[in-house]
Short mmCIF file of C-alpha atoms and ligand atoms in Angstrom, two decimals:
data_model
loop_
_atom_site.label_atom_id
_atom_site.label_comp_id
_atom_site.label_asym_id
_atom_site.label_seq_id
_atom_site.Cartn_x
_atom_site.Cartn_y
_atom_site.Cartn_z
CA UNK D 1 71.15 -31.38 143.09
CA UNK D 2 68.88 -30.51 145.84
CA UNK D 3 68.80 -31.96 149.20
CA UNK D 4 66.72 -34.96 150.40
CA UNK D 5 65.30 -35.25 153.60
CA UNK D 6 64.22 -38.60 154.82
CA UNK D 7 62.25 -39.87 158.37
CA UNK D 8 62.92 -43.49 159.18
CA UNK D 9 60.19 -44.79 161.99
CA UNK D 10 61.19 -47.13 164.32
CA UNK D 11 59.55 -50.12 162.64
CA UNK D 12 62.33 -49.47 160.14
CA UNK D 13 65.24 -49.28 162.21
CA UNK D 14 64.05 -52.40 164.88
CA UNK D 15 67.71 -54.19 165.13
CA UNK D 16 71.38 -54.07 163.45
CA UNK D 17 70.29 -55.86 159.65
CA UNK D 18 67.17 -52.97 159.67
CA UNK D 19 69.73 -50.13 160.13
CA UNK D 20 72.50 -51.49 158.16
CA UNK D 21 69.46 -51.63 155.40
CA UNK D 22 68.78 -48.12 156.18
CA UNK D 23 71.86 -46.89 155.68
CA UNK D 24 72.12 -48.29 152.01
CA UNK D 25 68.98 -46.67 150.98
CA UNK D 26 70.28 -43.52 152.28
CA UNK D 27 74.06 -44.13 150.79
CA UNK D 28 72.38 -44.52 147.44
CA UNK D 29 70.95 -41.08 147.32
CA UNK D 30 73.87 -39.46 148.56
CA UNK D 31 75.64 -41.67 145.45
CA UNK D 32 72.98 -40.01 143.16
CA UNK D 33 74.30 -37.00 144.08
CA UNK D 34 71.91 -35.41 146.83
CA UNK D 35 72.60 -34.12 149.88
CA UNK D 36 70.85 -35.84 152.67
CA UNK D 37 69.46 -35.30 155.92
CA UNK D 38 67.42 -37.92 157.64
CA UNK D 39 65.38 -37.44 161.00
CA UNK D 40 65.56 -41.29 162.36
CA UNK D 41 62.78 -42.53 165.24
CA UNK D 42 63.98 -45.10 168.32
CA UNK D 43 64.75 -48.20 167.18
CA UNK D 44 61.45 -50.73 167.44
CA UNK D 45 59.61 -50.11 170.55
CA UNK D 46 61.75 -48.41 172.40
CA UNK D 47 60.02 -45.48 173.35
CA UNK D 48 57.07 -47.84 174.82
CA UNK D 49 60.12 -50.00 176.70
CA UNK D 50 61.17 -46.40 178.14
CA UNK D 51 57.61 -45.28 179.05
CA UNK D 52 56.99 -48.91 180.94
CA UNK D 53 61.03 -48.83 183.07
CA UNK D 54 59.50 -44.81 184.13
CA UNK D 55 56.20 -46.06 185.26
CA UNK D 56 57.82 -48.99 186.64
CA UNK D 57 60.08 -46.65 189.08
CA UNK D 58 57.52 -43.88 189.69
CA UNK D 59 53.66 -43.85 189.21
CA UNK D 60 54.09 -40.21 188.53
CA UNK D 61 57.56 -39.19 186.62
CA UNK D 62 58.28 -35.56 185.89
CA UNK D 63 57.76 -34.67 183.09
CA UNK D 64 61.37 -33.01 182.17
CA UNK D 65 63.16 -36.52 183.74
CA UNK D 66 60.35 -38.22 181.45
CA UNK D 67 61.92 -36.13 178.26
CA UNK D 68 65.41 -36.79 179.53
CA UNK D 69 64.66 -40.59 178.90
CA UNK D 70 63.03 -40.67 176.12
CA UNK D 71 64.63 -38.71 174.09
CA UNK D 72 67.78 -40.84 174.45
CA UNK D 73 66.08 -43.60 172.50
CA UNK D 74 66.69 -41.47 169.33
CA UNK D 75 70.34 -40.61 170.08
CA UNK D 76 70.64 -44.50 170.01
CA UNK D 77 69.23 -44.63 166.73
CA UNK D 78 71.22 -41.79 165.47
CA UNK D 79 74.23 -42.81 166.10
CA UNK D 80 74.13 -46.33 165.00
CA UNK D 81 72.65 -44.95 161.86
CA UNK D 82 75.94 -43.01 161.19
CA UNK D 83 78.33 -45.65 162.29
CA UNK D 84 76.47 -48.24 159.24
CA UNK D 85 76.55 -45.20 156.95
CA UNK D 86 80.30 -44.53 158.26
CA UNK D 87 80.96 -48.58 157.74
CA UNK D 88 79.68 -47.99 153.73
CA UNK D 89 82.53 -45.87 152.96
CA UNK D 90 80.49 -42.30 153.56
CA UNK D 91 80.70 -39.62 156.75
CA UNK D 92 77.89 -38.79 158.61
CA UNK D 93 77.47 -36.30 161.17
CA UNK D 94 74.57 -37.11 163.59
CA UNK D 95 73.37 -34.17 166.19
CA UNK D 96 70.68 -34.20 168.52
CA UNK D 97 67.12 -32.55 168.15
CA UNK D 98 68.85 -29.18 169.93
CA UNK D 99 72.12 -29.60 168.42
CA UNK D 100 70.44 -29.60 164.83
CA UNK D 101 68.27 -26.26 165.97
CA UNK D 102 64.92 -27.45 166.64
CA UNK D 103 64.00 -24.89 168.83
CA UNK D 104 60.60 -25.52 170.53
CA UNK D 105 57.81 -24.21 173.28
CA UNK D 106 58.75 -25.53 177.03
CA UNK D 107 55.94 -27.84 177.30
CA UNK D 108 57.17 -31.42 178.07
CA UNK D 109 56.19 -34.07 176.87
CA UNK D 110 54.34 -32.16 173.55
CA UNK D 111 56.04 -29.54 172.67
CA UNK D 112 55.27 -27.02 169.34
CA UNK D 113 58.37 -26.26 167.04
CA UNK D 114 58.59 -22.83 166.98
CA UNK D 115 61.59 -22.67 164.53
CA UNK D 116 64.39 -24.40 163.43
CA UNK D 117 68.36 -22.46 162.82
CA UNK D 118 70.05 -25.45 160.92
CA UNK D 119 73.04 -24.33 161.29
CA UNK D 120 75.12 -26.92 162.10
CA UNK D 121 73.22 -29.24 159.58
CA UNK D 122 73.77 -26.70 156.71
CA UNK D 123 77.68 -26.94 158.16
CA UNK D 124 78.05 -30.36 158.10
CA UNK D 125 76.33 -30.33 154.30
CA UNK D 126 78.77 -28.26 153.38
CA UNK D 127 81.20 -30.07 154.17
CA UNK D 128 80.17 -33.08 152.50
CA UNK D 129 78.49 -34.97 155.63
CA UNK D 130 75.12 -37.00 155.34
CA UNK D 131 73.26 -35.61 158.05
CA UNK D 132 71.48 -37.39 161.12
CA UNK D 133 69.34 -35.69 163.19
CA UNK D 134 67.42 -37.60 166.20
CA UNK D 135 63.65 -36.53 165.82
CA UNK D 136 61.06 -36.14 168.25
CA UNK D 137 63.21 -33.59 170.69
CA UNK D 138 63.99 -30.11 170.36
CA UNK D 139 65.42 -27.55 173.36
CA UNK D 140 63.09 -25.15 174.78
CA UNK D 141 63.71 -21.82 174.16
CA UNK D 142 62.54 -20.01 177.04
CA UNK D 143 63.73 -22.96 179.95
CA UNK D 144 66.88 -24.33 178.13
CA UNK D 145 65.53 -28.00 178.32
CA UNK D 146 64.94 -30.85 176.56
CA UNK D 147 61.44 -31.34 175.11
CA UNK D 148 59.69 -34.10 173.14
CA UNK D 149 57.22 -33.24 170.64
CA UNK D 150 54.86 -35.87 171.36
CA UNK D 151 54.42 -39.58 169.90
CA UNK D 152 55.51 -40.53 166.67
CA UNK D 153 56.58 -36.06 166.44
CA UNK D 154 60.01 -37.80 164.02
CA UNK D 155 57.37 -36.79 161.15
CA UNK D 156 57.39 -33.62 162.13
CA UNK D 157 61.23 -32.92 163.16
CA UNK D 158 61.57 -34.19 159.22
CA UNK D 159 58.67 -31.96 157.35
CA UNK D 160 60.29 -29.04 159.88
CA UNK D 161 63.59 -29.59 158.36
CA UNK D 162 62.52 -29.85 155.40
CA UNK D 163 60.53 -27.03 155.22
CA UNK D 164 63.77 -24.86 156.87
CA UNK D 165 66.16 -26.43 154.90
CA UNK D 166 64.07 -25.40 151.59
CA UNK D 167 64.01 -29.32 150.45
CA UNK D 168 61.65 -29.76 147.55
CA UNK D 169 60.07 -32.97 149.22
CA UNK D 170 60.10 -35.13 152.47
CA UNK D 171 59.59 -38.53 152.48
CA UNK D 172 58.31 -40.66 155.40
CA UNK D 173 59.72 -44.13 155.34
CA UNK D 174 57.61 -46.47 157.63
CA UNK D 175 56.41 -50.40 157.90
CA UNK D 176 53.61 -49.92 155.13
CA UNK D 177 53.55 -48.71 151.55
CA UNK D 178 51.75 -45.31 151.84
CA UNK D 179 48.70 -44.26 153.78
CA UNK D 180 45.70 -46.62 152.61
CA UNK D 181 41.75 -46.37 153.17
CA UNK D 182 42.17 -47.54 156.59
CA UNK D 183 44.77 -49.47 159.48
CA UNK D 184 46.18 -51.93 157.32
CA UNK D 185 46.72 -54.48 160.21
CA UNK D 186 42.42 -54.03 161.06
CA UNK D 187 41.20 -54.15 157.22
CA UNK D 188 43.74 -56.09 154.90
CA UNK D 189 41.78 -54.98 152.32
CA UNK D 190 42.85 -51.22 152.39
CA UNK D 191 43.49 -49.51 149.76
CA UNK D 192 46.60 -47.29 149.15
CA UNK D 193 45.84 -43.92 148.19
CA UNK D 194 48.13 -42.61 145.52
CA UNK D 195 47.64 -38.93 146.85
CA UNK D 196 45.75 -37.24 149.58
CA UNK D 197 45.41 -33.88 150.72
CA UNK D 198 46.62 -31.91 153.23
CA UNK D 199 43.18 -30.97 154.74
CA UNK D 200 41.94 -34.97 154.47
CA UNK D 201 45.30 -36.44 155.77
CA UNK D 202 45.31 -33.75 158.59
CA UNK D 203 41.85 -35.04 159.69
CA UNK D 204 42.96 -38.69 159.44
CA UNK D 205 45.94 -37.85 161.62
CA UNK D 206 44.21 -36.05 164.02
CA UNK D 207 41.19 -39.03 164.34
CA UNK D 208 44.08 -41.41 165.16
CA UNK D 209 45.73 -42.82 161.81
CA UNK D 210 49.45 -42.92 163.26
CA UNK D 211 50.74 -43.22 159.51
CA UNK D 212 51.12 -39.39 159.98
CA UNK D 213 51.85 -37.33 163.27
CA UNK D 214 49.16 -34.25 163.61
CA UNK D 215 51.72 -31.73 163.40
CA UNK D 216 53.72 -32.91 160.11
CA UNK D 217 50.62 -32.70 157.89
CA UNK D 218 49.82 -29.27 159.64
CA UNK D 219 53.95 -27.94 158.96
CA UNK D 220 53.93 -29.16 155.46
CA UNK D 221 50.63 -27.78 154.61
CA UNK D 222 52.05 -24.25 156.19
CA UNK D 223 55.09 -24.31 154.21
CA UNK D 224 53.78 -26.34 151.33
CA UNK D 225 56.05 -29.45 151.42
CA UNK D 226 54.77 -32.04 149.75
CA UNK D 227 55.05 -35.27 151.78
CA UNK D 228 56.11 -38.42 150.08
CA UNK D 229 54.92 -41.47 152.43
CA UNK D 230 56.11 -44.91 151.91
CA UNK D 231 57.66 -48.08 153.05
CA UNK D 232 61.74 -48.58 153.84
CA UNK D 233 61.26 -52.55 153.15
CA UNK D 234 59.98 -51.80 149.34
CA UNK D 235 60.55 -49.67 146.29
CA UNK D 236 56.88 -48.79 145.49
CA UNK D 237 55.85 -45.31 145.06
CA UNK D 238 54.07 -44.53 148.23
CA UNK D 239 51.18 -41.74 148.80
CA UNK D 240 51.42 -38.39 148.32
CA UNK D 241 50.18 -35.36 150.87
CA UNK D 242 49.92 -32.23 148.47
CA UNK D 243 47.14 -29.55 148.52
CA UNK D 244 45.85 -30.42 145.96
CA UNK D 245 45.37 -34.15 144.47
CA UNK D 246 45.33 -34.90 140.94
CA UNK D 247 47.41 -32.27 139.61
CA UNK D 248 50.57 -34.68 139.95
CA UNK D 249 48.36 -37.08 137.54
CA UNK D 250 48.86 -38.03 133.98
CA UNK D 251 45.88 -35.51 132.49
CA UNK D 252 43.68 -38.57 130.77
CA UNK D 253 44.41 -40.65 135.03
CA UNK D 254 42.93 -36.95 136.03
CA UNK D 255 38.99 -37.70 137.09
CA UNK D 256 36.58 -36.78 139.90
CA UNK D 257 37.69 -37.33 143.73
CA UNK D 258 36.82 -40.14 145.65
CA UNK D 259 34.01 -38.78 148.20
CA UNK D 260 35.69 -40.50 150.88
CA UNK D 261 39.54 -41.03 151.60
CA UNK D 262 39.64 -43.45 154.36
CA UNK D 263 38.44 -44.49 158.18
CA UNK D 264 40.38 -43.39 160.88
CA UNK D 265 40.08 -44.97 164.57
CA UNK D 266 41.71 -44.21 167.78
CA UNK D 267 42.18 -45.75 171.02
CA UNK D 268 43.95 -43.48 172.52
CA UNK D 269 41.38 -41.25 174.02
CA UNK D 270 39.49 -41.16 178.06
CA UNK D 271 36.07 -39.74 178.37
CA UNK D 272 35.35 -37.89 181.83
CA UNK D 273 31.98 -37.35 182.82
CA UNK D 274 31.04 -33.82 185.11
CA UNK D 275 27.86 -35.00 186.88
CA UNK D 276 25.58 -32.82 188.14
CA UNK D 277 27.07 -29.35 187.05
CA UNK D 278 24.42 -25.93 188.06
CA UNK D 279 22.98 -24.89 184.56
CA UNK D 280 23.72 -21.32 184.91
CA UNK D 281 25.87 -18.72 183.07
CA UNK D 282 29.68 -19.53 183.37
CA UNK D 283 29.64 -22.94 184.46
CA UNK D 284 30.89 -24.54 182.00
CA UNK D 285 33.69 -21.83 181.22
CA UNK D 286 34.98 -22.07 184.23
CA UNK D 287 35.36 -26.34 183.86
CA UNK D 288 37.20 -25.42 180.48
CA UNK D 289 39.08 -23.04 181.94
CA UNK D 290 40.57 -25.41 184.88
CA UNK D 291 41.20 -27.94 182.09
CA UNK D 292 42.94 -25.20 179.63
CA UNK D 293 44.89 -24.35 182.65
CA UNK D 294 46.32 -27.86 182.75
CA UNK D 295 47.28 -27.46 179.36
CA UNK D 296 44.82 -30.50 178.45
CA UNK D 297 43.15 -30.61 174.56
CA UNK D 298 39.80 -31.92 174.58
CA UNK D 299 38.51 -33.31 171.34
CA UNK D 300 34.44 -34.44 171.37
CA UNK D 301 32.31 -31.86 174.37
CA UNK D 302 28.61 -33.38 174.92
CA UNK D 303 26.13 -31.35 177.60
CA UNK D 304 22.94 -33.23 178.23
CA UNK D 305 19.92 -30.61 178.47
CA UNK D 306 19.46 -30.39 182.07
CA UNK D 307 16.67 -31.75 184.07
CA UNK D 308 13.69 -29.26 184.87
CA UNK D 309 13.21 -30.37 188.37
CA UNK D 310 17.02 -30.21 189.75
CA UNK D 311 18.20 -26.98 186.93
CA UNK D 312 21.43 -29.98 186.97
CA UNK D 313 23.00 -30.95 183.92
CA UNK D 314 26.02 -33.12 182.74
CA UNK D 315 28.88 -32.33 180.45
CA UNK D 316 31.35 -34.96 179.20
CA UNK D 317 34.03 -35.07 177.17
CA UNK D 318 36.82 -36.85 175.70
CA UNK D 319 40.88 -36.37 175.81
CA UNK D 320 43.85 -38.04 175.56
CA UNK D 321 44.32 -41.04 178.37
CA UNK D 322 47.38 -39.47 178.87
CA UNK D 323 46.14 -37.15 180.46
CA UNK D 324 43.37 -38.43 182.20
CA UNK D 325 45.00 -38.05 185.63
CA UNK D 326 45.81 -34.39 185.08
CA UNK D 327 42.32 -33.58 184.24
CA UNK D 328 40.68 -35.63 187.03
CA UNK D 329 42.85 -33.44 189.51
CA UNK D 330 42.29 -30.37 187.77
CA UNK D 331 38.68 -30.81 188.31
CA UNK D 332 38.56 -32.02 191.51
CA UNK D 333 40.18 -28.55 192.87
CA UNK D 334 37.40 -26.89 191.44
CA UNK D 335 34.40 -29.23 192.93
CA UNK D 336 33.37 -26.62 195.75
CA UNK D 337 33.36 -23.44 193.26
CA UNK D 338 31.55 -25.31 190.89
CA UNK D 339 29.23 -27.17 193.25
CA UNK D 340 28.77 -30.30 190.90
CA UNK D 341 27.96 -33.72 191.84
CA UNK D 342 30.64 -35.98 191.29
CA UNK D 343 33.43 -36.78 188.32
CA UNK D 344 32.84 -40.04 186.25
CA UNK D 345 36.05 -41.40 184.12
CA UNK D 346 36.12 -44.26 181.35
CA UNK D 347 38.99 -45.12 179.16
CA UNK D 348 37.29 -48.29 177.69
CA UNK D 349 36.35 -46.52 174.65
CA UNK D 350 37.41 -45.89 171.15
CA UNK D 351 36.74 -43.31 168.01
CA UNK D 352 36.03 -44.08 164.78
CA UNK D 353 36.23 -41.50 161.93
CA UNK D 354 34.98 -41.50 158.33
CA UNK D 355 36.62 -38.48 156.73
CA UNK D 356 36.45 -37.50 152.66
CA UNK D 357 36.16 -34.34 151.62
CA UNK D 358 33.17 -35.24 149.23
CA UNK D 359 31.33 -35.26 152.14
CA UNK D 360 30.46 -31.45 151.49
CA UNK D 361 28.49 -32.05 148.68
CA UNK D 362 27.08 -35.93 149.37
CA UNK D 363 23.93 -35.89 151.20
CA UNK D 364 23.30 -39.19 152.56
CA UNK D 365 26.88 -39.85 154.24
CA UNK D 366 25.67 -40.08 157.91
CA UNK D 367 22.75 -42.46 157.50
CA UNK D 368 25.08 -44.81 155.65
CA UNK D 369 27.60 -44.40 158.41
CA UNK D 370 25.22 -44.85 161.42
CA UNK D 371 23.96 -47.51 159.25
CA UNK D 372 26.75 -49.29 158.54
CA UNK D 373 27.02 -48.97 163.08
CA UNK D 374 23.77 -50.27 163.19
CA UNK D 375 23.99 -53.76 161.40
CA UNK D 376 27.24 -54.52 163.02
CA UNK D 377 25.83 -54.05 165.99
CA UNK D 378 28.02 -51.04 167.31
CA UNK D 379 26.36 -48.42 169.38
CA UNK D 380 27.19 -45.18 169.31
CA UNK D 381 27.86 -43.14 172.48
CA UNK D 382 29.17 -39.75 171.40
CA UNK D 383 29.08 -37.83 167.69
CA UNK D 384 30.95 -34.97 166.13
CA UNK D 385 31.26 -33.68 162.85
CA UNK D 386 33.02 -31.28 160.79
CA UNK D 387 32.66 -30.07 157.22
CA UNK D 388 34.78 -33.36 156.01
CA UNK D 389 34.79 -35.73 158.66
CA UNK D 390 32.19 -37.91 161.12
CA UNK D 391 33.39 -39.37 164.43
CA UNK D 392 31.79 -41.51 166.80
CA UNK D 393 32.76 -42.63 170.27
CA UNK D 394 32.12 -46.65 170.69
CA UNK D 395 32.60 -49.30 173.31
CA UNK D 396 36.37 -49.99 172.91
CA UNK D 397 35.77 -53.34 171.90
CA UNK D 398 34.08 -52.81 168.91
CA UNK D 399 36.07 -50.63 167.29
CA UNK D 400 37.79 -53.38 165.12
CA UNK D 401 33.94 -54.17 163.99
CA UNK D 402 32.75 -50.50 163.51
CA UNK D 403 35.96 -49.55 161.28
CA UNK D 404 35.81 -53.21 158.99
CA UNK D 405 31.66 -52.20 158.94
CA UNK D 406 32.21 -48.31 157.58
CA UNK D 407 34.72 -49.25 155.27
CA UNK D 408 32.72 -52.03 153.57
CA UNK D 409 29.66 -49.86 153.52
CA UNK D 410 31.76 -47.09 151.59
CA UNK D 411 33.19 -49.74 149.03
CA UNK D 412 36.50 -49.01 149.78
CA UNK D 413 37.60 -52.42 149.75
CA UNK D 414 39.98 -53.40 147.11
CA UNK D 415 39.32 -56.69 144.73
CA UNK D 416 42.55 -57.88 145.54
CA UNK D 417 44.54 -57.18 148.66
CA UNK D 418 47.05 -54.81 148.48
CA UNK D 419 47.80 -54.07 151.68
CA UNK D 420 51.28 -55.41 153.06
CA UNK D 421 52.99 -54.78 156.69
CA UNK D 422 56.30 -55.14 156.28
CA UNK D 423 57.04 -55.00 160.76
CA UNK D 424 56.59 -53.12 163.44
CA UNK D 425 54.08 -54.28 166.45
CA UNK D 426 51.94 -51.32 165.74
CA UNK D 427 52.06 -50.83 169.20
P1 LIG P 1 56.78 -45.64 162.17
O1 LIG P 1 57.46 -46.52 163.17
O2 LIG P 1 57.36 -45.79 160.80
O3 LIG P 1 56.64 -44.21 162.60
P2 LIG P 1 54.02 -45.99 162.86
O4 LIG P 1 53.71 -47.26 163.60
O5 LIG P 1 54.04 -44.72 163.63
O6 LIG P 1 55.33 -46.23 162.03
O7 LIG P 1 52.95 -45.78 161.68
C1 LIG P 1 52.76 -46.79 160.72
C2 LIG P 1 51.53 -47.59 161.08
O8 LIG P 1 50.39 -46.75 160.99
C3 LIG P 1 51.21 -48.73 160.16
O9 LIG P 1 51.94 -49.89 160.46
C4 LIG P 1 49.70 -48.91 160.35
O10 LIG P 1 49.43 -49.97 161.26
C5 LIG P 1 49.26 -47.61 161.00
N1 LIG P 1 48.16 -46.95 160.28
C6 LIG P 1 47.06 -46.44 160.87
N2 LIG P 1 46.23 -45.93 159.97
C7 LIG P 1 46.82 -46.09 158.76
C8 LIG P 1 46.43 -45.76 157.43
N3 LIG P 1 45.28 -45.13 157.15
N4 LIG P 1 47.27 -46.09 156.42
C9 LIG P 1 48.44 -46.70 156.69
N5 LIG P 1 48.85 -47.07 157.92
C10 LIG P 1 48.05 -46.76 158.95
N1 LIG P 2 60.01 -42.63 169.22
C1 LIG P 2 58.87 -41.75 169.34
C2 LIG P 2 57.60 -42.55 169.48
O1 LIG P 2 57.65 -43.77 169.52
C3 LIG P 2 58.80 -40.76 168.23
C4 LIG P 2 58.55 -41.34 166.86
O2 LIG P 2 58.66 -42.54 166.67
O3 LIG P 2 58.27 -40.58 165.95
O4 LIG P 2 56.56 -41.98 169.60
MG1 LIG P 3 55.14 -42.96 163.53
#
């Protein structure tokens, strides 16, 4: 039979009883008769303890010392994960991200896959192993050193080794039971969504739903992997990530899509203000070109029309807090060429998504949404919108209010709540 690969979050794997567990579930394919490899996150909230001990030491780490660190909160996991499988009476082999061939860009910190030689996996198959691999990290082709793929990237060391090992499926294991209508731990009455598709679940990912990492849902679209999401602590069939929803159904289950799939939010993002930027030709190149530079990705861009007595206008925008400090110095070197005013930076915010793909052919989407805003009380500083999705940039405060508001409006709530967390701190 063919070979099953797994991803087991951290929330799954939080002390020794959650590991031991782990191991059983993943014994008990390997008894069916599959071969397994499983990509396994740090145990808990590791990763976050790492992060706070760096900052603690240095205001500013590097980033290759910063991948150093974290990446070792995998290798904990990995290993511990093969001694409970090795305690159950079965070998496993566990490697690290380079070890198992995930060969990636040189960019610390978030680094792109660009391909995976299994090698030693395909080895240790062969020769009757279960196979660990620690997720998240990968070696750098061109510098030799140890990258991280960004957080919660284990999805996407999994759908990538899926999709090179030529598994027919990967499934996600995490602290809920598939991805639902919105943050579980914000609306308890989410719905789970028995399948999404790629192009919907890569818009909820990238608006902030951590169910999925970005990158994942963008790798298993590419190599068509379906992706089977769904909770370690249960046995319920979780949500599906195909291309195209409804063909897995029973024929007579088979009807219309839902016009909406769910509300995303994020808190993760820092808006940055340039005040008083010349409105003339190549201005505002030249700001995206500092920030490109820095190797920063912008999400929402907003330029005010400029006044007609000063010819000034402003641009803002918004990108990951993360990098906040990169971007502030990055355009602070460029304040006398560009001759603006002054920098403004706020990281009290939050964004809150609707995405469905109905949305192409619903009029009448926006109004509800802004209305929805509007009687909570939620004002809107920022909008975008693509062909399936509309975002908004609120006060951070009231994102809890705005996301509980939209989904209501939408009637996405379920009659009876479905919607269980099994752990994790959702930190
Ligand atoms: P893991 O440790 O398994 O990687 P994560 O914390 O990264 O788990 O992701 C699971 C969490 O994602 C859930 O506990 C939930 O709080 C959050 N989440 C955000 N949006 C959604 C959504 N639409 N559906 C399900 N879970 C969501
Ligand atoms: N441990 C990493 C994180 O917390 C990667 C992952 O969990 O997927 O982001
Ligand atoms: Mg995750």
């Amino acid at each position: 039979m063919g070979i099953v690969v797994q991803k087991y979050g951290g929330s799954s794997l939080a002390d020794a009883d959650a590991i031991k567990r782990v191991a059983r579930r993943i014994v008990d394919i390997k008894k069916a008769g599959h071969d397994v490899v499983v990509a396994v996150s740090a145990m808990g909230d590791t990763t976050d303890d790492l992060l706070d001990l760096a900052n603690g030491v240095s205001p500013l780490p590097p980033a290759r010392e910063m991948d150093m660190l974290l990446t070792a909160g995998e290798r904990i996991s990995m290993a511990l994960v093969a001694m409970a499988i090795s305690d159950l009476g079965f070998t496993a082999r566990s490697f690290t991200g380079s070890q198992a061939g995930v060969i990636t860009d040189s960019v610390h910190g978030k680094a792109k896959i660009i391909d995976v030689t299994p090698g030693r996996i395909t080895q240790a198959i062969g020769e009757g192993h279960i196979v660990i691999v620690a997720g998240f990290q990968g070696v750098s082709a061109d510098t030799k050193e140890i990258t991280t793929l960004g957080r919660g990237g284990t999805d996407t060391t999994a759908v990538a080794l899926a999709a090179a090992l030529e598994a027919d499926v990967c499934e996600i294991y995490t602290d809920v039971d598939g991805v639902f209508t919105a943050d579980p731990r914000i609306v308890p009455s989410a719905r789970k969504l028995d399948q999404v598709s790629y192009e919907e679940m890569l818009e909820l990912a990238a608006c902030g739903a951590k169910i999925l990492h970005l990158r994942c849902v963008e790798y298993g679209r590419r190599y068509g992997i379906p992706i089977h999401v769904r909770s370690s602590f249960s046995q319920l069939e979780g949500t599906w990530v195909v291309s195209d929803p409804g063909s897995r159904a029973p024929e007579e289950e088979t009807m219309e899509q839902p016009i909406i799939a769910g509300v995303a939010h994020d808190r993760s993002e820092a808006k940055i203000t340039v005040v008083g930027v010349p409105d003339k030709v190549g201005e505002a190149a030249r700001i995206f070109e500092a920030l490109a530079d820095a190797q920063i990705n912008l999400d929402m861009i907003v330029q005010n029309i400029s006044a007609a007595a000063t010819s000034l206008t402003d641009i803002s925008f918004t990108l990951p807090r993360t990098d906040g400090q990169n971007a502030m110095t990055a355009l602070a070197r460029i304040q006398a060429e560009v001759g603006y005013d002054k920098l403004l930076y706020d990281d009290k915010i939050g964004k809150v998504s609707l995405i469905g793909a109905g949305m192409r052919s619903h009029p009448g989407i926006t109004s509800k949404f802004f209305g929805a805003l509007a009687s909570a009380g939620v004002n809107i500083g920022m909008i975008s919108t693509s062909e399936i999705r509309i975002s908004v940039i609120v006060d951070e405060n009231a994102v809890d209010d705005a996301v509980r508001a939209t989904h209501t409006a939408f009637d996405l709530d379920a009659d009876e709540v479905e919607a269980v967390v099994y752990g994790g701190t959702g930190r």
